[in-house]
Coordinates of C-alpha atoms and ligand atoms in Angstrom, one line a residue:
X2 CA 84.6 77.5 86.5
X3 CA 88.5 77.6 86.2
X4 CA 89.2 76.4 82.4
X5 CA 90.1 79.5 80.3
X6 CA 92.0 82.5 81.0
X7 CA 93.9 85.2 78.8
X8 CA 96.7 86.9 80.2
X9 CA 97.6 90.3 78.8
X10 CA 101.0 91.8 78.8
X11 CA 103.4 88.7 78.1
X12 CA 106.5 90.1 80.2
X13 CA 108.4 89.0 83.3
X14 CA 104.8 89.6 85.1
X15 CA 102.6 87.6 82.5
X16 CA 104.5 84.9 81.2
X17 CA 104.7 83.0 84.7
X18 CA 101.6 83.6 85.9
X19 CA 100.4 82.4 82.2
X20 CA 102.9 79.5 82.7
X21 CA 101.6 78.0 85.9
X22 CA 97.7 78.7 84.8
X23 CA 98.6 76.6 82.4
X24 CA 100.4 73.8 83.8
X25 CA 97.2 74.2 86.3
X26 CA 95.6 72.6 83.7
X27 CA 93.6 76.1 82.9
X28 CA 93.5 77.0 79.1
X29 CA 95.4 80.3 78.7
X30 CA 95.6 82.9 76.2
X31 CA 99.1 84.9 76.4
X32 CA 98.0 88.3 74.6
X33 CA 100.9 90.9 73.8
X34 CA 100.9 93.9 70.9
X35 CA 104.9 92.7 70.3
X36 CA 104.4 90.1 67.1
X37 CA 107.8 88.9 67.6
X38 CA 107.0 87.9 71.2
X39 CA 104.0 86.1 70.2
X40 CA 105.9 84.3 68.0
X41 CA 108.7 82.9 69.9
X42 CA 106.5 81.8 72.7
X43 CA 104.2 80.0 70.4
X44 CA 107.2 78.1 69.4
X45 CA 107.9 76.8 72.7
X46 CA 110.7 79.4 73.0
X47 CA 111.2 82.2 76.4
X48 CA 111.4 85.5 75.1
X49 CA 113.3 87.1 77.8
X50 CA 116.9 86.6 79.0
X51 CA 118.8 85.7 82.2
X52 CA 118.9 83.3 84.4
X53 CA 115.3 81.9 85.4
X54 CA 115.1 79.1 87.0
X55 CA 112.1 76.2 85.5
X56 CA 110.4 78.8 83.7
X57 CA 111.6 78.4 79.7
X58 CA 111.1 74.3 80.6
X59 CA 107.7 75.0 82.0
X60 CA 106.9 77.1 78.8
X61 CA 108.0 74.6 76.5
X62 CA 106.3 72.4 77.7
X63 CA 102.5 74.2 78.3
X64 CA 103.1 75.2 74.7
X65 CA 103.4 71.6 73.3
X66 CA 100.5 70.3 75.6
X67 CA 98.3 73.3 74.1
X68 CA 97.1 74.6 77.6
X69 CA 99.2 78.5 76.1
X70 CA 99.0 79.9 73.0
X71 CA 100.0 83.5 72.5
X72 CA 97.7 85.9 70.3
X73 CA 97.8 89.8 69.3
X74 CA 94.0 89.8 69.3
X75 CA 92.1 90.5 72.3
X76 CA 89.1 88.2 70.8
X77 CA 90.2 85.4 73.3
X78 CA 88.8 87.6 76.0
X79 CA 85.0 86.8 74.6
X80 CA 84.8 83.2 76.0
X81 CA 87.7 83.5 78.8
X82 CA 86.3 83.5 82.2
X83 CA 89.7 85.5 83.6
X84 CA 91.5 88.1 82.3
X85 CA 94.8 89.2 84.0
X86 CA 96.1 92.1 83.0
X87 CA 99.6 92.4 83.2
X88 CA 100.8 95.1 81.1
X89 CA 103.7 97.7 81.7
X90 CA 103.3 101.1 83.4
X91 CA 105.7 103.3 83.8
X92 CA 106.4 106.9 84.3
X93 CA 107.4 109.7 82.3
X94 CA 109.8 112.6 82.1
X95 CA 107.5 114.2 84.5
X96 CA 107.4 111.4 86.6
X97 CA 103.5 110.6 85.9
X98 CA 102.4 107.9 85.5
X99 CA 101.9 106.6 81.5
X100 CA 98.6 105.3 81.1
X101 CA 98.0 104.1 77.7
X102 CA 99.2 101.1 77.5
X103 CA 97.3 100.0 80.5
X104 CA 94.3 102.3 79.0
X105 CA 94.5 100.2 75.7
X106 CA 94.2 97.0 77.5
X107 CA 91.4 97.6 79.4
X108 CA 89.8 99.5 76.8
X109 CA 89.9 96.4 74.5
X110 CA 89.3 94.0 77.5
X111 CA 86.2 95.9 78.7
X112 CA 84.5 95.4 74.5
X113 CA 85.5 92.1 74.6
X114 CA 84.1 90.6 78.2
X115 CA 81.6 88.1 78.6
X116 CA 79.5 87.8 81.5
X117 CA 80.6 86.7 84.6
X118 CA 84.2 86.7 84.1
X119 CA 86.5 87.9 86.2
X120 CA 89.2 91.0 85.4
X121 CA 92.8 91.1 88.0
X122 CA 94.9 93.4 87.3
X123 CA 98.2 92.9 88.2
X124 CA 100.2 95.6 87.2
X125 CA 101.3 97.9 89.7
X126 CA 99.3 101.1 89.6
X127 CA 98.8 104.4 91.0
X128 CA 96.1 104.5 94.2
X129 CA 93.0 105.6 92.8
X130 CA 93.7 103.8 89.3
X131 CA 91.8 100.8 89.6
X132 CA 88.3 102.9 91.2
X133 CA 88.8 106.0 89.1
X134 CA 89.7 104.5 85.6
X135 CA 89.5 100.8 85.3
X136 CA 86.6 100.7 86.6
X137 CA 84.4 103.2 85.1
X138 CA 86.1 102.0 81.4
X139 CA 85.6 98.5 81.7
X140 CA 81.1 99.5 82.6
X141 CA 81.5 101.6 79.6
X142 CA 82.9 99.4 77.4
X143 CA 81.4 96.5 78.3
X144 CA 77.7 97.8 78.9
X145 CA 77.8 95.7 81.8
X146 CA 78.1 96.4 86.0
X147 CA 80.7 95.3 87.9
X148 CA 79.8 93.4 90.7
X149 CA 76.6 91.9 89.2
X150 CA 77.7 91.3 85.8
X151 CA 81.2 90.9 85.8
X152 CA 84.2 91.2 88.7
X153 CA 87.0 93.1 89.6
X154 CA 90.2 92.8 91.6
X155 CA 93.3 94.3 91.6
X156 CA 96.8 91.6 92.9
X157 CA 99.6 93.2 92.6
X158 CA 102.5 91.0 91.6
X159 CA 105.8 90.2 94.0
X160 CA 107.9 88.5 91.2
X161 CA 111.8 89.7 90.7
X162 CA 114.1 88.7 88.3
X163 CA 116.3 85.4 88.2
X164 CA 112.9 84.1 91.0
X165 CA 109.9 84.7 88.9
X166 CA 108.5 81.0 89.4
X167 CA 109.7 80.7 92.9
X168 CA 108.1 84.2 93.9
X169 CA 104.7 83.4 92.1
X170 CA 104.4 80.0 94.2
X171 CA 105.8 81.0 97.3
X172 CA 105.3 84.5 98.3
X173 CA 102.2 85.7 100.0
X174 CA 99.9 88.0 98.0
X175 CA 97.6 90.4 98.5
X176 CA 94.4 90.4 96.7
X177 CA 92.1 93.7 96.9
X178 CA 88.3 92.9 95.0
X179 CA 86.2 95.1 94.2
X180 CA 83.8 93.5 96.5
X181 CA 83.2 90.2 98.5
X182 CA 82.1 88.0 95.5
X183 CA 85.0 89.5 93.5
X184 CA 87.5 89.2 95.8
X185 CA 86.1 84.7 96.8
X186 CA 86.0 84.5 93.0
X187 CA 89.6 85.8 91.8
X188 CA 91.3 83.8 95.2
X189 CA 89.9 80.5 93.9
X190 CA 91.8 81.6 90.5
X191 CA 95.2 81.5 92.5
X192 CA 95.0 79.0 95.3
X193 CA 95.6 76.5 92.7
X194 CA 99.1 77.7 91.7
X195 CA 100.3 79.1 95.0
X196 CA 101.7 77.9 98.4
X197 CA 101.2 81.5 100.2
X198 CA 99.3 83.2 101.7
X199 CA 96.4 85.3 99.6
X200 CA 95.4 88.3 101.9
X201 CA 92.3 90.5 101.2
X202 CA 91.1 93.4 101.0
X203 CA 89.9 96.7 99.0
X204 CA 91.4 97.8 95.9
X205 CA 92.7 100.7 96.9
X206 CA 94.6 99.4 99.6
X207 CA 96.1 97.0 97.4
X208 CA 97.5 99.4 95.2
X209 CA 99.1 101.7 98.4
X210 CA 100.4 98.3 99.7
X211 CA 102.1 97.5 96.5
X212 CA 103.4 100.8 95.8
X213 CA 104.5 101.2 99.5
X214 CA 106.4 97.8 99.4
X215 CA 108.5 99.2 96.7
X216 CA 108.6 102.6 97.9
X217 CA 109.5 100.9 101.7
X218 CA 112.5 99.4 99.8
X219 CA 113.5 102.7 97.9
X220 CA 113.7 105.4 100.8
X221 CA 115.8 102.1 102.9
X222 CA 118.3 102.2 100.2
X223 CA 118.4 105.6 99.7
X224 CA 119.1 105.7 103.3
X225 CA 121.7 103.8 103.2
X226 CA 123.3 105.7 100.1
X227 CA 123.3 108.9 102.2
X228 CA 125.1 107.1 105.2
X229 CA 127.7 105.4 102.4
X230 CA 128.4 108.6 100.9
X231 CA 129.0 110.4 104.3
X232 CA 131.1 107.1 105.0
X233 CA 132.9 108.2 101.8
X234 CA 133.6 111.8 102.9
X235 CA 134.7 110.9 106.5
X236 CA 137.2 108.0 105.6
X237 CA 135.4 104.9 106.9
X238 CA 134.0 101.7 105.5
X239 CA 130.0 102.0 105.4
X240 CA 129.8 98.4 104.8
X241 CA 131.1 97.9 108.5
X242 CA 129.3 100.9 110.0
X243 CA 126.0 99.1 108.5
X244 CA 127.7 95.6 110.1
X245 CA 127.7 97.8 113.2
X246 CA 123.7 99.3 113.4
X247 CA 122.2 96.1 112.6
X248 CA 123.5 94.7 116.0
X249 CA 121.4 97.2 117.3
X250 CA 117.7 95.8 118.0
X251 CA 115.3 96.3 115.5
X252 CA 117.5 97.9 112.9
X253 CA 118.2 96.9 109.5
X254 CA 120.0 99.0 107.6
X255 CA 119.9 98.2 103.6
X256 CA 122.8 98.1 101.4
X257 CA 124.4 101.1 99.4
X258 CA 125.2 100.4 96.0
X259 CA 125.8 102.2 92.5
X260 CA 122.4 102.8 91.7
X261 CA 118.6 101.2 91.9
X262 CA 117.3 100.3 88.6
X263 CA 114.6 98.2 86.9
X264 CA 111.1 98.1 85.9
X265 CA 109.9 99.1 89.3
X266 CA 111.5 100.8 92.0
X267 CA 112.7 103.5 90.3
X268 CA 108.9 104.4 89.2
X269 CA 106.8 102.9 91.9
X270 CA 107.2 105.5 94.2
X271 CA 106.1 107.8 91.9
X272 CA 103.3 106.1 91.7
X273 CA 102.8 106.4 95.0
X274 CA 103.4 110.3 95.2
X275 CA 100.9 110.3 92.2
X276 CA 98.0 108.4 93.8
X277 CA 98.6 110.7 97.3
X278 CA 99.7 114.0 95.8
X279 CA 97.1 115.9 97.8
X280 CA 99.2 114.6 100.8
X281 CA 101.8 116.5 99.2
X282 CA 104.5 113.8 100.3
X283 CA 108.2 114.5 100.5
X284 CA 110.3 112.3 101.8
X285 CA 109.7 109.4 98.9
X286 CA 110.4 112.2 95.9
X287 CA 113.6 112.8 98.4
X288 CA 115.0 109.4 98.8
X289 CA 114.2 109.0 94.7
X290 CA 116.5 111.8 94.1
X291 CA 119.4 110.5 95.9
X292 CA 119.2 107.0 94.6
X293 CA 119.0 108.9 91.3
X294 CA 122.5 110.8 92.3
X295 CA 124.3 107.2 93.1
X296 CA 125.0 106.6 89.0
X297 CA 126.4 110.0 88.7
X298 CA 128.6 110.0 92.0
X299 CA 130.4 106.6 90.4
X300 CA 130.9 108.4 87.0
X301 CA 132.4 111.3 89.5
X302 CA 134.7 108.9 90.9
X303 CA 135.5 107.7 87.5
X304 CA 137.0 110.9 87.0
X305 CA 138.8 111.6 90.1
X306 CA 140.6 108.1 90.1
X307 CA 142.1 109.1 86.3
X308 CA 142.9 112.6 87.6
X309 CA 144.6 110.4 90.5
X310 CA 146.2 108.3 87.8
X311 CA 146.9 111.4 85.8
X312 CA 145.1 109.6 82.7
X313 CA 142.5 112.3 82.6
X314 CA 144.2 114.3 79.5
X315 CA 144.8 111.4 77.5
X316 CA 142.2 110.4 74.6
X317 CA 143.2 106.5 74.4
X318 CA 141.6 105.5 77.9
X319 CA 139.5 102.7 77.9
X320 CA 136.6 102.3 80.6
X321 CA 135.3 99.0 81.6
X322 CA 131.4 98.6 82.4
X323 CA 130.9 95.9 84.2
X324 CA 127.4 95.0 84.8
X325 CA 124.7 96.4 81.9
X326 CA 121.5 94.6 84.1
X327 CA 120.4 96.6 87.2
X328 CA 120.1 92.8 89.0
X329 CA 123.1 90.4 89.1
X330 CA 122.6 86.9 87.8
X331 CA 119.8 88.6 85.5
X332 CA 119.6 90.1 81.6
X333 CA 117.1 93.0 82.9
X334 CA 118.7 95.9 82.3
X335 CA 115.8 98.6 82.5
X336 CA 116.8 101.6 83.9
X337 CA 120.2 100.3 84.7
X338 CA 122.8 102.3 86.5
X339 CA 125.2 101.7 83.8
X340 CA 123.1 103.5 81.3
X341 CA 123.6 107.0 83.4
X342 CA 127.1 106.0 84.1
X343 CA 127.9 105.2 80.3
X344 CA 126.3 108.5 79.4
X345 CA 128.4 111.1 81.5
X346 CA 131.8 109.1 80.6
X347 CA 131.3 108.4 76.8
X348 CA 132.5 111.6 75.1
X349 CA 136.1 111.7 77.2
X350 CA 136.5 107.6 77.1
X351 CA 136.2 104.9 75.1
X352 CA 133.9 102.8 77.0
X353 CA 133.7 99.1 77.0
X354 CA 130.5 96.8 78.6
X355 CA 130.7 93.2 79.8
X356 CA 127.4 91.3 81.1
X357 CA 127.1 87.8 81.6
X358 CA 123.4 88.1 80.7
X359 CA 122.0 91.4 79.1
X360 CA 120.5 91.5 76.0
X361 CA 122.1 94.3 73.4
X362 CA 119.3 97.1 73.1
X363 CA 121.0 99.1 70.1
X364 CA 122.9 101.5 72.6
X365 CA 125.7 99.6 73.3
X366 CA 127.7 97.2 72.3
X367 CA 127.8 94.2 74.9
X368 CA 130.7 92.3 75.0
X369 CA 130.4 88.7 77.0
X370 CA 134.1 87.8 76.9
X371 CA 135.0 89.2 80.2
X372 CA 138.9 88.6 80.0
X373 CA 139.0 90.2 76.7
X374 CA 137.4 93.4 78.8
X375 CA 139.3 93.2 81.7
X376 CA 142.5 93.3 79.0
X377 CA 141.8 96.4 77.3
X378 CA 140.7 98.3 80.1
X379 CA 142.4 101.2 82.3
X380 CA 139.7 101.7 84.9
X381 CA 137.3 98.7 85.8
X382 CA 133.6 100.5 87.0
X383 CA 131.6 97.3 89.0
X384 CA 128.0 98.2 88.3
X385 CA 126.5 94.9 89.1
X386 CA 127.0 91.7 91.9
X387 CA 127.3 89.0 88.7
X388 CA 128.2 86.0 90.1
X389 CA 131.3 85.7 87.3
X390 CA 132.8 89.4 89.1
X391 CA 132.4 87.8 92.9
X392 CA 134.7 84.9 91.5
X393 CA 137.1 87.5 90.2
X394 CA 140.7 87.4 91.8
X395 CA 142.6 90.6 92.3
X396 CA 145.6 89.3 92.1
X397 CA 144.7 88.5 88.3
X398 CA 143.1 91.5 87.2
X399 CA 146.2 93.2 88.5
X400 CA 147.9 91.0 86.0
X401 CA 146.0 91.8 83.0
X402 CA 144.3 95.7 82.9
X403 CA 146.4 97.9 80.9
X404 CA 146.3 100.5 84.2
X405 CA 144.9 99.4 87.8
X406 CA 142.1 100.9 89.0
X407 CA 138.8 99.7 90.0
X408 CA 135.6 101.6 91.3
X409 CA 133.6 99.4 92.8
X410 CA 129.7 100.0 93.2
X411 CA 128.7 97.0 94.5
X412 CA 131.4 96.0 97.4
X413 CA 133.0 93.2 95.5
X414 CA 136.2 93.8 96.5
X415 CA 138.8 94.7 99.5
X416 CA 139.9 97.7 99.6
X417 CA 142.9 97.2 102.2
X418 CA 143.8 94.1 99.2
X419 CA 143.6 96.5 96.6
X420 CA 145.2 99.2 97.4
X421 CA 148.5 96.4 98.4
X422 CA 148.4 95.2 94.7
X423 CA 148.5 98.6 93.4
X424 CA 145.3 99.6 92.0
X425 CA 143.9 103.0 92.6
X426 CA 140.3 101.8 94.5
X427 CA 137.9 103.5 94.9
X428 CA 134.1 102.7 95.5
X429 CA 130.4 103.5 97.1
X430 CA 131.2 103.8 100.6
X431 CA 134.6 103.1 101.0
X432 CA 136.2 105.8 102.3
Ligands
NAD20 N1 109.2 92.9 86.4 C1 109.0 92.7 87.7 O1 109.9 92.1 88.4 C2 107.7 93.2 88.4 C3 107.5 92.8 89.7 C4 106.3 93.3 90.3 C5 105.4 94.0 89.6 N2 105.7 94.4 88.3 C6 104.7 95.1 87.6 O2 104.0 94.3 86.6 C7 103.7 95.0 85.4 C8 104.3 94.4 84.3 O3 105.7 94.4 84.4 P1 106.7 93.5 83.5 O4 108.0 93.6 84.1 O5 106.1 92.2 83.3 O6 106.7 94.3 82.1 P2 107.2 93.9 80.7 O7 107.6 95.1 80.0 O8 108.2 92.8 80.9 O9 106.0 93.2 80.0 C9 104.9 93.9 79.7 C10 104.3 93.4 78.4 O10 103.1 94.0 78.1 C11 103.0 94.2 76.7 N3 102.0 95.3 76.5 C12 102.1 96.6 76.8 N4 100.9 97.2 76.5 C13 100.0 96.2 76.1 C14 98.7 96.2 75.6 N5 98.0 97.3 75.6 N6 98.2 95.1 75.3 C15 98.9 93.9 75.3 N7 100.1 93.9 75.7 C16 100.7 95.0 76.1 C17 104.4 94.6 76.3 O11 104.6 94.4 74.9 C18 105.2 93.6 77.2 O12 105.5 92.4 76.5 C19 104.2 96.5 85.7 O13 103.1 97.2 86.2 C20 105.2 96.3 86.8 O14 105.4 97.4 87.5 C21 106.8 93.9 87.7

């Protein structure tokens, strides 16, 4: 039976997915502990900013047809023959994993299941989660056995930012049950609402593949910000010397760039280290620590280029954040790059942030007028590939900043150009 689901954690994850249950003709429950979530999307209105192509039109309408209603209570779960759980999990100080959130929702899932339904979870966990603590909480809970009386499954999600819809439907997914019947059971929930592929397997796996994708991704890009910032020290452009090694079979070397931010790169690895500690792994904790150096190496360029400029002793120097959002074309600005950047240059300089999309979250102030910016500014720090920066023109920003220079973190602009129109230029990888 494929007529009522609940889908917990009503984020970037859970909303689509609750979305295109819905519009499946499925009746879903979207459940979330943030009230003023629940509220908007049971007005017909997407709670999250940026660009995101079909979704806020697809959750209008599922809202006005009935098929998704949002809820703070977990009661829902009693007749709903899938759950999806779809809750945040991040990391902590320490970089371990934080469980609670994840902890509550199963823990309320698992005294709330009838039998025979299914439970996915599609958060992205560490190895050893969904075995070791799902599991054994959801039996306890629920008084029931999983595999007889209810299922299990763990389907880790490949949705980004600005392509939540498109990923969902298009991207293959890997699907890890519990066991046979699990695994047939929670593939008939998605075939519906996907063109991919669904591969299967074990749970465990699942989890090391997910965390590996986005671990895969990480130690690439940190190994390209270790080229760039030789690149940097030896005078050359590492945008052309990674040009150069992917005409060499079998190579594809990532780009360097200001900083990896988000929801999930930065901590997936982590997870990853977490679930294999006995391994003792240490190349990912490596390749996490230089992507973590990126942010401070652009503030440390900040400062050299106003040495350069001889603006570093004055107090009324204004510095331009452009890009808040870790993404371009999106409002997503967990774990941003310009958070770290903003935080090492705001007690020597005024600091100013444009971004086309994010949302303010009480730190800063976020301006969306970029000319106004752009006017006021005496050092222009490019944190993100919006599309309104790639269809900036030199030759006018020349024109308008109060003193020309420009670090760039995202290779937006030439450096030959720049530096022939005056501005002092610096930027990752361009030495
Ligand atoms: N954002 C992405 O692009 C992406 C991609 C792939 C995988 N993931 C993974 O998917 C999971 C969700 O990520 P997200 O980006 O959707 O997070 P999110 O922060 O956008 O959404 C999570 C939602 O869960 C709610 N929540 C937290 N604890 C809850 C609880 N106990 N009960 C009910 N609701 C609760 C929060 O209020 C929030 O609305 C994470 O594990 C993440 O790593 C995210």
């Amino acid at each position: 039976m494929r007529e009522k689901a609940a889908v917990i954690g009503m984020g970037y994850v859970g909303i689509p997915l609750a979305c295109l249950l819905a519009k499946s003709g499925v009746k879903v429950t979207g459940i979330d502990i943030d009230r003023k979530r629940v509220e908007l999307i049971n007005k017909g209105e997407y709670p999250l900013k940026g660009d995101e192509p079909n979704l806020p039109e697809m959750l209008n309408e599922v809202v006005n047809t009935g098929l998704l209603r949002a809820s703070t209570d977990f009661e829902c779960c009693e007749d709903a023959q899938a759950i999806f759980i779809c809750v945040d999990t991040p990391i902590d100080d320490k970089k371990k994993p934080i469980m609670n959130r994840l902890i509550s929702a199963v823990d309320k899932v698992g005294s709330n299941l009838c039998k025979d339904s299914l439970i996915v979870v599609e958060s992205t966990v560490a190895p050893g989660t969904m075995r070791n603590k799902v599991l054994p909480l959801l039996e306890k809970n629920s008084g029931m056995k999983a595999g007889k009386e209810f299922y299990l499954a763990h389907c880790p999600e490949r949705v980004m930012s600005g392509k939540l819809i498109f990923n969902l439907v298009n991207l293959d997914r890997v699907l890890g049950g519990l066991d046979e019947k699990s695994t047939d059971i929670a593939k008939k929930w998605y075939e519906p609402i996907m063109k991919g592929n669904i591969h299967t397997t074990d749970m465990t796996t699942a989890e090391v593949v997910k965390t590996s994708e986005n671990t895969y991704r990480d130690v690439q890009i940190a190994f390209a910000n270790e080229v760039a910032l030789i690149c940097e020290k030896l005078g050359i452009d590492a945008f052309e010397v990674r040009k150069l090694v992917n005409t060499s079979p079998f190579r594809d070397m990532h780009l360097p760039g200001a900083g990896v931010g988000g929801h999930c790169l930065p901590k997936d690895p982590w997870l990853l280290v977490h679930g294999g500690k006995d391994a003792d792994p240490q190349l990912i904790p490596t390749a996490r620590k230089v992507n973590d150096r990126m942010p401070e190496h652009v503030a440390e360029l900040v400062l050299k280029a106003m040495e350069e400029a001889k603006l570093d002793k004055r107090k009324d120097i204004t510095i331009a954040i452009l890009g808040y959002s870790f993404l371009e074309n999106s409002g997503d600005s967990r774990n941003s790059p310009a958070k770290i950047v903003i935080d090492r240059l705001h007690k020597k300089y005024n600091i100013a942030v444009h971004d086309p999309f994010a949302e303010e979250d009480g730190k800063v102030e976020i301006v969306r007028n970029l000319d106004k910016v752009l006017r006021n500014a005496d050092c222009a720090v490019f944190l993100t590939r919006h599309k309104e920066y790639l269809n900036l023109k030199l030759e006018d920003i020349a024109k308008s900043m109060k003193n020309k220079i420009i670090i760039d973190g995202r290779n937006i602009f030439d450096k030959k150009k720049a530096e022939r129109l005056g501005f002092i230029y610096k930027g990752i990888g361009k030495g």
